[in-house]
Amino acid sequence: MSQHAPRMLFATALAVAAVAPATLAAPAVAADNGTTVVSRGVEIPEFYNPPATLPGANGALVRTEPLPLGVGLSIPGIGSLPGTATRVMYRTTDNNGAPAAVTGAYIEPHVAWNGAGDRPLVVVAPGTMGQGDQCSASLGLERPITFNGDTVSVGYEDIGIYRLLARGVAVMVTDYVGLGATDRLHTYVDRVDGGHAVLDAARAALDVPDASVTSGSRVALYGYSQGGGATGSASELAATYAPDVNLVGAYVGAPPADLRATAEGIDGSALVAALGWTINGLAQSNPELRPILDENLNQAGKAALEDLSTACVADGIISYPFQRSSSWTTTGESLDDIIEREPEVRAIIDEQKLGRLKPQFPVRLATGTEDDIVPHAQSRQLAVDWCRKGAKVTYKAVILPNLGDGLVTNHVTPLLVDQTEAINWVTDRVKGYATGSNCVTMPIQP
């Protein structure tokens, strides 16, 4: 590694944050009993401790409270810019069919809605934030930058959120299952947990005190990377899980549609920490994985997973850059090798794959042609799979030069380059404008 590598890695970590073992030992858990959870020196507000009993309906609010925005402006006689935020906790159903508490934030924009119909809603599914509760997107709205020497967390999703609010669109941000909520570990990139959390966020927004959105409001979904996987999953599950939500479109950016292919891209990169979050999350949802992990992970691997269970994305980039998963195993095999020889693990990974169900509303799928972290080929394949099922897909290949293998730059830059076009597309959907599909061009699309 060159003498400039540590500086480059830190810069990469902050760049990702500015835009974009718990499996073997239980995470810190708190019920709604006044217990204070501290994650890497950050005190998590007691609001995030779920109660012992949750409401019976998916999307039902558990509690709300005012959420002070860390970046905003209060003008006497006019109000707050970009809007008034409310911290929320709501109920969803997890991958095992059990109730789960999810936190997030609803923001009522100060800007008036100038389109037809009631004020619309966009549910934002955040990209990779990490696995520690201090990394949650709702806390990122309150504390845009957290840096205490033990953790670095930046609310990079705030940029897109504020741009949507500036158009008069109400925004609901989900923290996902277990990110923020202190009762369990975050089930990172779990297909069902992510999709359900997004859909139930739309339901919960309707009951937020003083929210102007109604059951007639058009609803769109917006997500990139982990968020793209969650909006992609929600697009597939909506017809059966949330037919009551008035969905009109979904932006599915750089989705990790095939976790095995994505793991191959991440292994040995600056973001190898995401492998740890994936393993931790899958073991949270599938406890039968734990004996297999115990058998195959060495002490370094077990220590890495435990450490990563409380880490944010910048922490992971700084602490585990360019490591190979083979250094975490007892045999020196890669995690992909272990998946290949363990049928039970292979089945769990296969169950996570997107593309087997048809979205019933328009989707816009964008992927950078040089993306090597969430590999371009598997994202493109999702568009192909949906097109073959007859879905209305707008596919966007973001063509850029190679900006550095394994550095995360090939993954982050398309988000920035494509963001205006993505927000325009989402805004057009909630305005009620029709859209077509470019599926017919897929054979010639990169």
CSV table of C-alpha atoms in Angstrom, one decimal:
chain,number,residue,atom,x,y,z
A,1,MET,CA,0.0,0.0,0.0
A,2,SER,CA,1.4,3.4,-0.9
A,3,GLN,CA,2.2,6.1,1.6
A,4,HIS,CA,-0.8,8.0,0.4
A,5,ALA,CA,-3.2,5.1,0.9
A,6,PRO,CA,-4.4,5.9,4.5
A,7,ARG,CA,-5.2,9.5,3.4
A,8,MET,CA,-7.0,8.2,0.3
A,9,LEU,CA,-9.0,5.8,2.3
A,10,PHE,CA,-10.1,8.4,4.8
A,11,ALA,CA,-11.0,10.7,2.0
A,12,THR,CA,-13.0,7.9,0.3
A,13,ALA,CA,-14.8,7.1,3.6
A,14,LEU,CA,-15.8,10.7,4.0
A,15,ALA,CA,-16.8,11.0,0.3
A,16,VAL,CA,-19.1,8.0,0.6
A,17,ALA,CA,-20.5,9.4,3.8
A,18,ALA,CA,-21.0,12.8,2.4
A,19,VAL,CA,-23.1,11.5,-0.4
A,20,ALA,CA,-23.7,8.1,0.2
A,21,PRO,CA,-19.7,-10.3,16.1
A,22,ALA,CA,-23.3,-9.8,16.4
A,23,THR,CA,-23.8,-13.1,14.7
A,24,LEU,CA,-22.0,-14.9,17.5
A,25,ALA,CA,-22.8,-12.5,20.4
A,26,ALA,CA,-26.1,-10.7,20.8
A,27,PRO,CA,-26.1,-6.9,20.2
A,28,ALA,CA,-27.0,-4.4,22.9
A,29,VAL,CA,-30.7,-4.8,23.4
A,30,ALA,CA,-33.1,-2.4,25.1
A,31,ALA,CA,-36.8,-2.7,25.8
A,32,ASP,CA,-38.9,0.4,26.5
A,33,ASN,CA,-37.9,0.5,30.1
A,34,GLY,CA,-35.8,3.6,30.4
A,35,THR,CA,-32.6,1.8,29.5
A,36,THR,CA,-30.0,3.9,27.7
A,37,VAL,CA,-28.1,2.3,24.9
A,38,VAL,CA,-24.7,3.6,24.0
A,39,SER,CA,-23.2,2.6,20.7
A,40,ARG,CA,-19.5,3.5,20.2
A,41,GLY,CA,-19.8,6.3,22.6
A,42,VAL,CA,-23.0,7.7,21.1
A,43,GLU,CA,-26.0,7.8,23.4
A,44,ILE,CA,-29.1,6.6,21.5
A,45,PRO,CA,-32.2,8.5,22.5
A,46,GLU,CA,-34.7,6.4,24.6
A,47,PHE,CA,-37.3,7.0,21.8
A,48,TYR,CA,-35.5,4.3,19.9
A,49,ASN,CA,-36.2,1.6,22.5
A,50,PRO,CA,-39.2,-0.4,21.2
A,51,PRO,CA,-42.0,-1.4,23.7
A,52,ALA,CA,-42.5,-5.0,24.6
A,53,THR,CA,-45.8,-5.1,22.6
A,54,LEU,CA,-46.4,-3.6,19.2
A,55,PRO,CA,-49.7,-2.6,17.5
A,56,GLY,CA,-51.4,-5.3,15.5
A,57,ALA,CA,-51.5,-3.6,12.1
A,58,ASN,CA,-48.5,-3.2,9.8
A,59,GLY,CA,-47.6,0.5,9.4
A,60,ALA,CA,-49.3,1.4,12.7
A,61,LEU,CA,-47.5,4.2,14.6
A,62,VAL,CA,-46.0,3.2,17.9
A,63,ARG,CA,-44.9,6.7,18.9
A,64,THR,CA,-43.9,10.1,17.5
A,65,GLU,CA,-42.0,13.1,18.7
A,66,PRO,CA,-40.7,16.4,17.1
A,67,LEU,CA,-37.3,15.9,15.3
A,68,PRO,CA,-35.0,18.9,15.2
A,69,LEU,CA,-33.3,19.1,11.9
A,70,GLY,CA,-29.6,19.5,12.1
A,71,VAL,CA,-29.5,21.7,9.0
A,72,GLY,CA,-32.4,24.0,8.6
A,73,LEU,CA,-33.6,27.6,8.8
A,74,SER,CA,-36.3,29.1,10.9
A,75,ILE,CA,-37.9,32.3,9.6
A,76,PRO,CA,-40.2,34.2,11.9
A,77,GLY,CA,-43.7,34.4,10.5
A,78,ILE,CA,-42.9,32.0,7.7
A,79,GLY,CA,-41.8,28.7,9.3
A,80,SER,CA,-39.0,26.3,9.1
A,81,LEU,CA,-37.0,25.3,6.0
A,82,PRO,CA,-37.0,22.8,4.5
A,83,GLY,CA,-40.0,21.7,6.7
A,84,THR,CA,-41.2,20.3,10.0
A,85,ALA,CA,-39.8,16.9,10.9
A,86,THR,CA,-41.3,14.2,13.2
A,87,ARG,CA,-39.4,11.2,14.5
A,88,VAL,CA,-41.5,8.1,14.2
A,89,MET,CA,-41.6,4.5,15.3
A,90,TYR,CA,-43.9,2.1,13.4
A,91,ARG,CA,-44.7,-1.6,13.2
A,92,THR,CA,-43.7,-3.9,10.3
A,93,THR,CA,-43.4,-7.7,9.8
A,94,ASP,CA,-40.0,-9.2,9.5
A,95,ASN,CA,-38.7,-12.0,7.3
A,96,ASN,CA,-39.8,-14.6,9.9
A,97,GLY,CA,-43.4,-13.3,10.1
A,98,ALA,CA,-42.9,-11.6,13.5
A,99,PRO,CA,-43.7,-8.0,14.4
A,100,ALA,CA,-40.8,-5.6,14.4
A,101,ALA,CA,-40.4,-2.0,15.4
A,102,VAL,CA,-38.9,0.4,12.8
A,103,THR,CA,-37.9,4.0,13.3
A,104,GLY,CA,-37.6,6.8,10.8
A,105,ALA,CA,-38.7,10.4,10.1
A,106,TYR,CA,-41.5,12.2,8.4
A,107,ILE,CA,-40.9,15.7,7.0
A,108,GLU,CA,-43.7,18.0,6.1
A,109,PRO,CA,-42.3,20.5,3.6
A,110,HIS,CA,-42.7,24.2,4.0
A,111,VAL,CA,-43.0,24.5,0.2
A,112,ALA,CA,-46.5,24.2,-1.1
A,113,TRP,CA,-47.4,21.4,-3.5
A,114,ASN,CA,-48.2,22.8,-6.9
A,115,GLY,CA,-49.2,19.6,-8.7
A,116,ALA,CA,-52.6,18.0,-9.1
A,117,GLY,CA,-54.2,16.1,-6.2
A,118,ASP,CA,-53.2,15.9,-2.6
A,119,ARG,CA,-49.6,16.5,-1.5
A,120,PRO,CA,-47.7,13.4,-2.6
A,121,LEU,CA,-45.3,11.2,-0.5
A,122,VAL,CA,-41.9,9.9,-1.4
A,123,VAL,CA,-40.5,7.1,0.9
A,124,VAL,CA,-36.7,7.3,1.0
A,125,ALA,CA,-34.8,4.1,1.6
A,126,PRO,CA,-31.3,5.0,2.7
A,127,GLY,CA,-28.1,3.6,1.2
A,128,THR,CA,-25.6,1.8,3.3
A,129,MET,CA,-25.3,3.6,6.7
A,130,GLY,CA,-23.7,0.8,8.6
A,131,GLN,CA,-25.0,-1.4,11.4
A,132,GLY,CA,-24.7,0.6,14.6
A,133,ASP,CA,-27.8,2.3,15.9
A,134,GLN,CA,-26.0,5.7,15.8
A,135,CYS,CA,-25.8,5.4,12.0
A,136,SER,CA,-29.5,5.6,11.3
A,137,ALA,CA,-30.8,8.0,8.7
A,138,SER,CA,-33.2,9.6,11.2
A,139,LEU,CA,-30.4,10.5,13.5
A,140,GLY,CA,-28.5,11.7,10.5
A,141,LEU,CA,-31.2,14.3,9.9
A,142,GLU,CA,-30.8,15.5,13.5
A,143,ARG,CA,-27.0,15.1,13.6
A,144,PRO,CA,-25.7,15.5,10.1
A,145,ILE,CA,-22.2,14.7,11.3
A,146,THR,CA,-21.3,12.5,14.2
A,147,PHE,CA,-17.6,12.2,15.1
A,148,ASN,CA,-16.3,11.4,18.5
A,149,GLY,CA,-13.1,9.5,17.9
A,150,ASP,CA,-14.9,6.1,18.1
A,151,THR,CA,-17.3,6.5,15.1
A,152,VAL,CA,-17.9,8.6,12.1
A,153,SER,CA,-21.4,9.0,10.8
A,154,VAL,CA,-22.7,11.4,8.1
A,155,GLY,CA,-26.3,11.8,7.1
A,156,TYR,CA,-25.5,11.8,3.4
A,157,GLU,CA,-29.1,11.0,2.4
A,158,ASP,CA,-30.0,14.4,3.7
A,159,ILE,CA,-29.0,15.9,0.2
A,160,GLY,CA,-31.6,13.9,-1.8
A,161,ILE,CA,-34.2,14.3,1.0
A,162,TYR,CA,-33.9,18.1,1.0
A,163,ARG,CA,-34.1,18.2,-2.8
A,164,LEU,CA,-37.4,16.4,-2.7
A,165,LEU,CA,-38.8,18.6,0.0
A,166,ALA,CA,-37.9,21.7,-2.1
A,167,ARG,CA,-40.4,20.4,-4.7
A,168,GLY,CA,-43.2,20.3,-2.1
A,169,VAL,CA,-43.1,16.6,-1.8
A,170,ALA,CA,-43.5,15.1,1.7
A,171,VAL,CA,-40.8,12.7,2.7
A,172,MET,CA,-40.8,9.6,4.9
A,173,VAL,CA,-37.4,8.1,5.7
A,174,THR,CA,-37.1,4.6,7.0
A,175,ASP,CA,-34.3,3.4,9.2
A,176,TYR,CA,-35.0,-0.2,8.4
A,177,VAL,CA,-35.4,-3.1,10.8
A,178,GLY,CA,-32.9,-2.9,13.7
A,179,LEU,CA,-31.1,0.3,12.6
A,180,GLY,CA,-31.9,2.9,15.2
A,181,ALA,CA,-34.4,0.6,17.0
A,182,THR,CA,-32.3,-0.9,19.8
A,183,ASP,CA,-34.0,-4.3,20.3
A,184,ARG,CA,-32.2,-6.2,17.5
A,185,LEU,CA,-29.4,-6.1,15.0
A,186,HIS,CA,-30.0,-4.4,11.7
A,187,THR,CA,-30.9,-7.0,9.1
A,188,TYR,CA,-28.7,-5.4,6.4
A,189,VAL,CA,-29.9,-6.1,2.8
A,190,ASP,CA,-32.5,-8.6,3.9
A,191,ARG,CA,-34.9,-8.6,1.0
A,192,VAL,CA,-38.2,-9.0,2.9
A,193,ASP,CA,-37.3,-6.8,5.9
A,194,GLY,CA,-36.2,-4.0,3.6
A,195,GLY,CA,-39.2,-4.2,1.4
A,196,HIS,CA,-41.7,-4.4,4.3
A,197,ALA,CA,-40.0,-1.5,6.1
A,198,VAL,CA,-40.3,0.7,3.0
A,199,LEU,CA,-44.0,-0.2,2.4
A,200,ASP,CA,-45.0,0.2,6.0
A,201,ALA,CA,-43.3,3.6,6.1
A,202,ALA,CA,-45.8,4.8,3.5
A,203,ARG,CA,-48.7,3.5,5.6
A,204,ALA,CA,-47.3,5.1,8.8
A,205,ALA,CA,-46.9,8.5,7.2
A,206,LEU,CA,-50.7,8.9,6.9
A,207,ASP,CA,-51.1,8.9,10.7
A,208,VAL,CA,-48.3,11.3,11.6
A,209,PRO,CA,-49.8,14.2,13.5
A,210,ASP,CA,-50.4,17.3,11.3
A,211,ALA,CA,-49.2,15.4,8.1
A,212,SER,CA,-50.9,16.7,5.0
A,213,VAL,CA,-50.6,13.4,3.0
A,214,THR,CA,-53.8,11.4,2.7
A,215,SER,CA,-54.9,8.0,1.5
A,216,GLY,CA,-55.3,9.6,-1.9
A,217,SER,CA,-51.8,10.9,-2.1
A,218,ARG,CA,-49.6,9.4,-4.8
A,219,VAL,CA,-46.6,7.6,-3.3
A,220,ALA,CA,-43.2,6.9,-4.9
A,221,LEU,CA,-40.1,5.1,-3.6
A,222,TYR,CA,-36.5,6.4,-3.8
A,223,GLY,CA,-33.4,4.4,-3.0
A,224,TYR,CA,-29.8,3.8,-4.1
A,225,SER,CA,-27.5,0.9,-3.2
A,226,GLN,CA,-28.9,-0.7,-0.1
A,227,GLY,CA,-31.8,1.6,-0.7
A,228,GLY,CA,-32.2,0.5,-4.3
A,229,GLY,CA,-32.4,-3.1,-3.1
A,230,ALA,CA,-35.1,-2.1,-0.6
A,231,THR,CA,-37.2,-0.2,-3.1
A,232,GLY,CA,-36.7,-3.0,-5.6
A,233,SER,CA,-37.9,-5.5,-3.1
A,234,ALA,CA,-40.9,-3.2,-2.1
A,235,SER,CA,-41.8,-2.9,-5.8
A,236,GLU,CA,-42.0,-6.7,-6.0
A,237,LEU,CA,-43.8,-7.2,-2.7
A,238,ALA,CA,-46.3,-4.3,-2.9
A,239,ALA,CA,-49.1,-6.1,-4.8
A,240,THR,CA,-49.5,-8.7,-2.1
A,241,TYR,CA,-48.1,-7.0,1.1
A,242,ALA,CA,-49.4,-3.5,0.6
A,243,PRO,CA,-52.1,-3.3,-2.0
A,244,ASP,CA,-53.7,-0.4,-0.1
A,245,VAL,CA,-50.7,2.0,-0.8
A,246,ASN,CA,-51.2,4.2,-3.8
A,247,LEU,CA,-47.8,3.5,-5.4
A,248,VAL,CA,-47.0,5.2,-8.7
A,249,GLY,CA,-43.3,4.6,-9.2
A,250,ALA,CA,-40.0,3.5,-7.7
A,251,TYR,CA,-36.4,4.7,-8.3
A,252,VAL,CA,-34.2,1.6,-7.9
A,253,GLY,CA,-30.6,2.8,-8.0
A,254,ALA,CA,-27.6,0.3,-8.1
A,255,PRO,CA,-29.6,-2.5,-6.4
A,256,PRO,CA,-27.8,-5.5,-4.9
A,257,ALA,CA,-30.2,-7.8,-6.6
A,258,ASP,CA,-27.9,-10.8,-6.4
A,259,LEU,CA,-26.1,-10.9,-3.0
A,260,ARG,CA,-23.7,-13.6,-4.1
A,261,ALA,CA,-22.5,-11.5,-7.1
A,262,THR,CA,-22.4,-8.4,-4.9
A,263,ALA,CA,-20.3,-10.2,-2.3
A,264,GLU,CA,-17.8,-11.1,-5.0
A,265,GLY,CA,-17.6,-7.4,-6.0
A,266,ILE,CA,-17.2,-6.2,-2.4
A,267,ASP,CA,-14.6,-8.8,-1.3
A,268,GLY,CA,-11.2,-7.2,-1.2
A,269,SER,CA,-12.6,-3.7,-1.8
A,270,ALA,CA,-12.5,-0.6,0.4
A,271,LEU,CA,-16.1,-1.6,1.4
A,272,VAL,CA,-15.4,-5.2,2.5
A,273,ALA,CA,-17.1,-4.2,5.8
A,274,ALA,CA,-20.4,-4.6,3.9
A,275,LEU,CA,-19.7,-8.4,3.8
A,276,GLY,CA,-19.6,-8.3,7.6
A,277,TRP,CA,-22.9,-6.4,7.8
A,278,THR,CA,-24.5,-8.9,5.3
A,279,ILE,CA,-23.4,-11.9,7.4
A,280,ASN,CA,-24.5,-10.3,10.6
A,281,GLY,CA,-27.9,-9.4,9.1
A,282,LEU,CA,-28.5,-12.8,7.6
A,283,ALA,CA,-27.6,-14.5,10.9
A,284,GLN,CA,-30.1,-12.3,12.7
A,285,SER,CA,-32.9,-13.4,10.4
A,286,ASN,CA,-31.6,-17.0,10.1
A,287,PRO,CA,-30.2,-18.3,13.4
A,288,GLU,CA,-29.4,-21.6,11.8
A,289,LEU,CA,-26.5,-19.9,10.2
A,290,ARG,CA,-24.7,-19.3,13.5
A,291,PRO,CA,-23.3,-22.9,14.0
A,292,ILE,CA,-21.9,-22.7,10.4
A,293,LEU,CA,-20.3,-19.4,11.1
A,294,ASP,CA,-18.9,-20.7,14.4
A,295,GLU,CA,-17.3,-23.5,12.5
A,296,ASN,CA,-15.9,-21.6,9.6
A,297,LEU,CA,-14.8,-18.2,11.0
A,298,ASN,CA,-11.5,-17.8,12.7
A,299,GLN,CA,-10.9,-15.4,15.6
A,300,ALA,CA,-10.1,-12.5,13.3
A,301,GLY,CA,-13.4,-13.1,11.4
A,302,LYS,CA,-15.4,-13.3,14.6
A,303,ALA,CA,-13.8,-10.2,16.0
A,304,ALA,CA,-14.5,-8.3,12.7
A,305,LEU,CA,-18.2,-9.2,12.7
A,306,GLU,CA,-18.6,-8.2,16.3
A,307,ASP,CA,-16.8,-4.9,15.7
A,308,LEU,CA,-18.8,-4.2,12.5
A,309,SER,CA,-22.1,-4.8,14.3
A,310,THR,CA,-21.8,-1.3,15.8
A,311,ALA,CA,-19.9,0.4,12.9
A,312,CYS,CA,-21.0,3.0,10.5
A,313,VAL,CA,-20.0,3.0,6.8
A,314,ALA,CA,-17.0,5.4,7.3
A,315,ASP,CA,-15.8,3.3,10.3
A,316,GLY,CA,-15.9,0.2,8.1
A,317,ILE,CA,-14.0,1.8,5.3
A,318,ILE,CA,-11.3,3.1,7.6
A,319,SER,CA,-10.9,-0.1,9.6
A,320,TYR,CA,-11.2,-2.9,7.1
A,321,PRO,CA,-10.0,-1.6,3.7
A,322,PHE,CA,-9.1,-4.1,1.0
A,323,GLN,CA,-9.3,-7.1,3.4
A,324,ARG,CA,-10.1,-10.5,1.8
A,325,SER,CA,-12.8,-12.6,3.4
A,326,SER,CA,-10.3,-15.5,3.2
A,327,SER,CA,-8.5,-13.9,6.1
A,328,TRP,CA,-11.6,-14.3,8.2
A,329,THR,CA,-12.0,-18.1,7.7
A,330,THR,CA,-10.4,-21.1,9.4
A,331,THR,CA,-9.6,-22.8,6.1
A,332,GLY,CA,-8.4,-19.7,4.1
A,333,GLU,CA,-11.4,-20.1,1.8
A,334,SER,CA,-13.3,-17.1,0.7
A,335,LEU,CA,-16.9,-16.6,1.8
A,336,ASP,CA,-18.0,-17.4,-1.7
A,337,ASP,CA,-16.2,-20.8,-1.4
A,338,ILE,CA,-18.0,-21.5,1.8
A,339,ILE,CA,-21.4,-20.5,0.3
A,340,GLU,CA,-20.7,-22.9,-2.6
A,341,ARG,CA,-20.0,-25.9,-0.3
A,342,GLU,CA,-22.8,-25.2,2.2
A,343,PRO,CA,-26.2,-25.9,0.7
A,344,GLU,CA,-28.0,-24.3,3.6
A,345,VAL,CA,-26.1,-21.1,3.2
A,346,ARG,CA,-26.6,-21.2,-0.5
A,347,ALA,CA,-30.3,-21.6,-0.1
A,348,ILE,CA,-30.6,-18.6,2.2
A,349,ILE,CA,-28.6,-16.4,-0.2
A,350,ASP,CA,-30.7,-17.5,-3.1
A,351,GLU,CA,-33.9,-16.6,-1.3
A,352,GLN,CA,-32.6,-13.0,-1.2
A,353,LYS,CA,-32.5,-12.6,-5.0
A,354,LEU,CA,-34.6,-10.0,-6.7
A,355,GLY,CA,-36.2,-10.4,-10.1
A,356,ARG,CA,-38.6,-13.3,-9.5
A,357,LEU,CA,-41.7,-11.1,-9.1
A,358,LYS,CA,-43.1,-8.4,-11.4
A,359,PRO,CA,-43.5,-4.8,-10.1
A,360,GLN,CA,-47.0,-3.6,-10.8
A,361,PHE,CA,-46.1,0.0,-11.3
A,362,PRO,CA,-43.3,1.8,-13.2
A,363,VAL,CA,-39.7,1.5,-12.0
A,364,ARG,CA,-36.6,3.3,-13.0
A,365,LEU,CA,-33.5,1.2,-12.6
A,366,ALA,CA,-30.1,3.0,-12.8
A,367,THR,CA,-26.6,1.5,-12.6
A,368,GLY,CA,-23.1,2.7,-13.3
A,369,THR,CA,-21.5,0.7,-16.0
A,370,GLU,CA,-18.2,0.7,-14.1
A,371,ASP,CA,-19.7,-0.1,-10.7
A,372,ASP,CA,-17.6,-2.8,-9.2
A,373,ILE,CA,-19.0,-2.7,-5.6
A,374,VAL,CA,-22.6,-3.4,-6.5
A,375,PRO,CA,-21.6,-4.9,-9.8
A,376,HIS,CA,-23.2,-3.4,-12.9
A,377,ALA,CA,-24.0,-6.8,-14.5
A,378,GLN,CA,-26.2,-8.1,-11.8
A,379,SER,CA,-28.1,-4.7,-11.5
A,380,ARG,CA,-28.6,-4.8,-15.3
A,381,GLN,CA,-29.8,-8.3,-15.1
A,382,LEU,CA,-32.6,-7.3,-12.7
A,383,ALA,CA,-33.9,-4.8,-15.3
A,384,VAL,CA,-33.8,-7.7,-17.9
A,385,ASP,CA,-35.7,-10.0,-15.5
A,386,TRP,CA,-38.4,-7.4,-14.9
A,387,CYS,CA,-38.7,-6.6,-18.6
A,388,ARG,CA,-39.2,-10.3,-19.4
A,389,LYS,CA,-42.0,-10.4,-16.9
A,390,GLY,CA,-43.7,-7.4,-18.6
A,391,ALA,CA,-42.9,-4.8,-16.0
A,392,LYS,CA,-42.8,-1.1,-17.1
A,393,VAL,CA,-39.0,-0.4,-16.7
A,394,THR,CA,-37.0,2.7,-17.5
A,395,TYR,CA,-33.4,1.4,-17.5
A,396,LYS,CA,-30.6,4.0,-17.2
A,397,ALA,CA,-27.0,3.0,-17.7
A,398,VAL,CA,-24.8,5.7,-16.2
A,399,ILE,CA,-21.7,5.7,-18.4
A,400,LEU,CA,-18.6,7.0,-16.7
A,401,PRO,CA,-14.8,6.2,-16.9
A,402,ASN,CA,-13.3,3.8,-14.4
A,403,LEU,CA,-12.5,5.9,-11.4
A,404,GLY,CA,-10.6,3.4,-9.4
A,405,ASP,CA,-11.1,-0.3,-8.9
A,406,GLY,CA,-12.3,-1.3,-5.4
A,407,LEU,CA,-12.3,2.3,-4.1
A,408,VAL,CA,-16.1,2.8,-3.9
A,409,THR,CA,-15.8,5.8,-6.3
A,410,ASN,CA,-17.3,3.8,-9.2
A,411,HIS,CA,-20.3,3.1,-7.0
A,412,VAL,CA,-20.8,6.5,-5.4
A,413,THR,CA,-20.3,8.8,-8.5
A,414,PRO,CA,-23.3,7.4,-10.5
A,415,LEU,CA,-25.5,8.4,-7.5
A,416,LEU,CA,-24.3,12.0,-7.8
A,417,VAL,CA,-24.3,12.2,-11.6
A,418,ASP,CA,-27.8,10.6,-11.9
A,419,GLN,CA,-29.5,12.2,-8.9
A,420,THR,CA,-31.2,15.1,-10.7
A,421,GLU,CA,-32.6,12.9,-13.4
A,422,ALA,CA,-33.8,10.4,-10.8
A,423,ILE,CA,-35.5,13.1,-8.7
A,424,ASN,CA,-37.1,14.5,-11.9
A,425,TRP,CA,-38.5,11.1,-12.8
A,426,VAL,CA,-39.9,10.5,-9.3
A,427,THR,CA,-41.4,14.0,-9.2
A,428,ASP,CA,-43.1,13.3,-12.6
A,429,ARG,CA,-44.6,10.1,-11.2
A,430,VAL,CA,-46.1,11.8,-8.2
A,431,LYS,CA,-47.5,14.5,-10.4
A,432,GLY,CA,-49.4,11.9,-12.2
A,433,TYR,CA,-47.5,12.1,-15.5
A,434,ALA,CA,-47.5,8.9,-17.6
A,435,THR,CA,-44.2,7.1,-18.4
A,436,GLY,CA,-43.2,4.5,-20.9
A,437,SER,CA,-40.6,1.7,-20.9
A,438,ASN,CA,-37.4,1.2,-22.7
A,439,CYS,CA,-37.3,-2.5,-22.3
A,440,VAL,CA,-37.2,-3.0,-26.0
A,441,THR,CA,-33.8,-1.4,-26.1
A,442,MET,CA,-32.2,-3.7,-23.5
A,443,PRO,CA,-30.3,-5.8,-26.0
A,444,ILE,CA,-28.3,-2.8,-27.1
A,445,GLN,CA,-28.0,-1.1,-23.7
A,446,PRO,CA,-24.7,-1.4,-21.9
